[in-house]
């Protein structure tokens, strides 16, 4: 089964005459076709601009890693969401063949044109794929350069994983050894046939750590002309990133996620409390598959909710309750809300997608004490927590979110323009954020709304 989105992408690239191929993991093309694996596409460098126009026209979003080894020159990440399959589609465009350990990616092989010239069409899914001989040569280099003494010592895992072994067997059944020899002579004259055969035998099951380390050392010497950094710099960088990865895993942060290239956004969600909480959690579980996501709550617990039934009868609790309803308490809570909203803007400025539980803002703004007296929203009803009041609060504090999602069951929204008065003059302006009313199928509508505005 092939995703409709993937099929449309392949058809569009072919119709535009773009030179490309799916350059690795072709033993599992079925997983790439339905989005379970990344689409690893090698693109002719001169076709990069046309490729970007194609993916953008299909609704893909440009993404990037915030820092670290995932941000590599010559590689672009594009994300889309297939609503039919309920799965993110990750198209990774490679304009250069960059290989190496995941923490460093230190080798660039300038053989892209010859690699692309060998491609043929896969009959089942329609992917252009390289010749098996070219793919085996690059696969062998990739696996040897991925080996790390540090990883082998820390995890005791250095043999190829099952999926890589399947790929090795898949390629070995399809190659012509004479064609491999010709590739080495024509494009890798600095790598002799003996070294390549030694590396190929090393990636077979059962090789020792010493053999793996020796094969990597010899191949790195041969590929010194293709390295991006010196050996000392690469070793230190690899050790530092190993440590950073271990800290992230130990602290529960997890692997690095990508950020929208256009920057992060703040999505405020408000409505009935349990429905809002469920929607926020489901949206986070959806977005965190591909992006860096954080939840920020604007709800500040009241003293009454933190006290037991017996405490509420005591004199000191009555004093605390009186303080909570005072002007000083409101100013204090206003300051807390402002700091939380300010932090959401800072996170979004760093590229994070922030899901804001806006119920606290909704309740606070509805009191109307801090709102400009001459601000109104067309369509407001007396006594309602109207969006006019909430918009005014956001606007007054300079902390307007980018998107607002509201359950219309409990909050009435006026999507009309706001009427603002300034002295004698009147100015008609657009609402400060993009709003969506949801009721039935709230999650699906919210996903489409966020994706369209991401």
PDB file of N, CA and C in Angstrom, residues 137 196 250:
ATOM      1  N   UNK A 137      27.811  -0.735  -2.365  1.00  0.00           N
ATOM      2  CA  UNK A 137      29.056  -0.028  -2.060  1.00  0.00           C
ATOM      3  C   UNK A 137      28.812   1.042  -0.994  1.00  0.00           C
ATOM      4  N   UNK A 196      37.905  -2.959   0.348  1.00  0.00           N
ATOM      5  CA  UNK A 196      36.440  -3.040   0.244  1.00  0.00           C
ATOM      6  C   UNK A 196      35.951  -4.433   0.638  1.00  0.00           C
ATOM      7  N   UNK A 250      18.491   9.639  29.947  1.00  0.00           N
ATOM      8  CA  UNK A 250      18.397   9.406  31.387  1.00  0.00           C
ATOM      9  C   UNK A 250      17.376  10.327  32.043  1.00  0.00           C
TER      10      UNK A 250
END
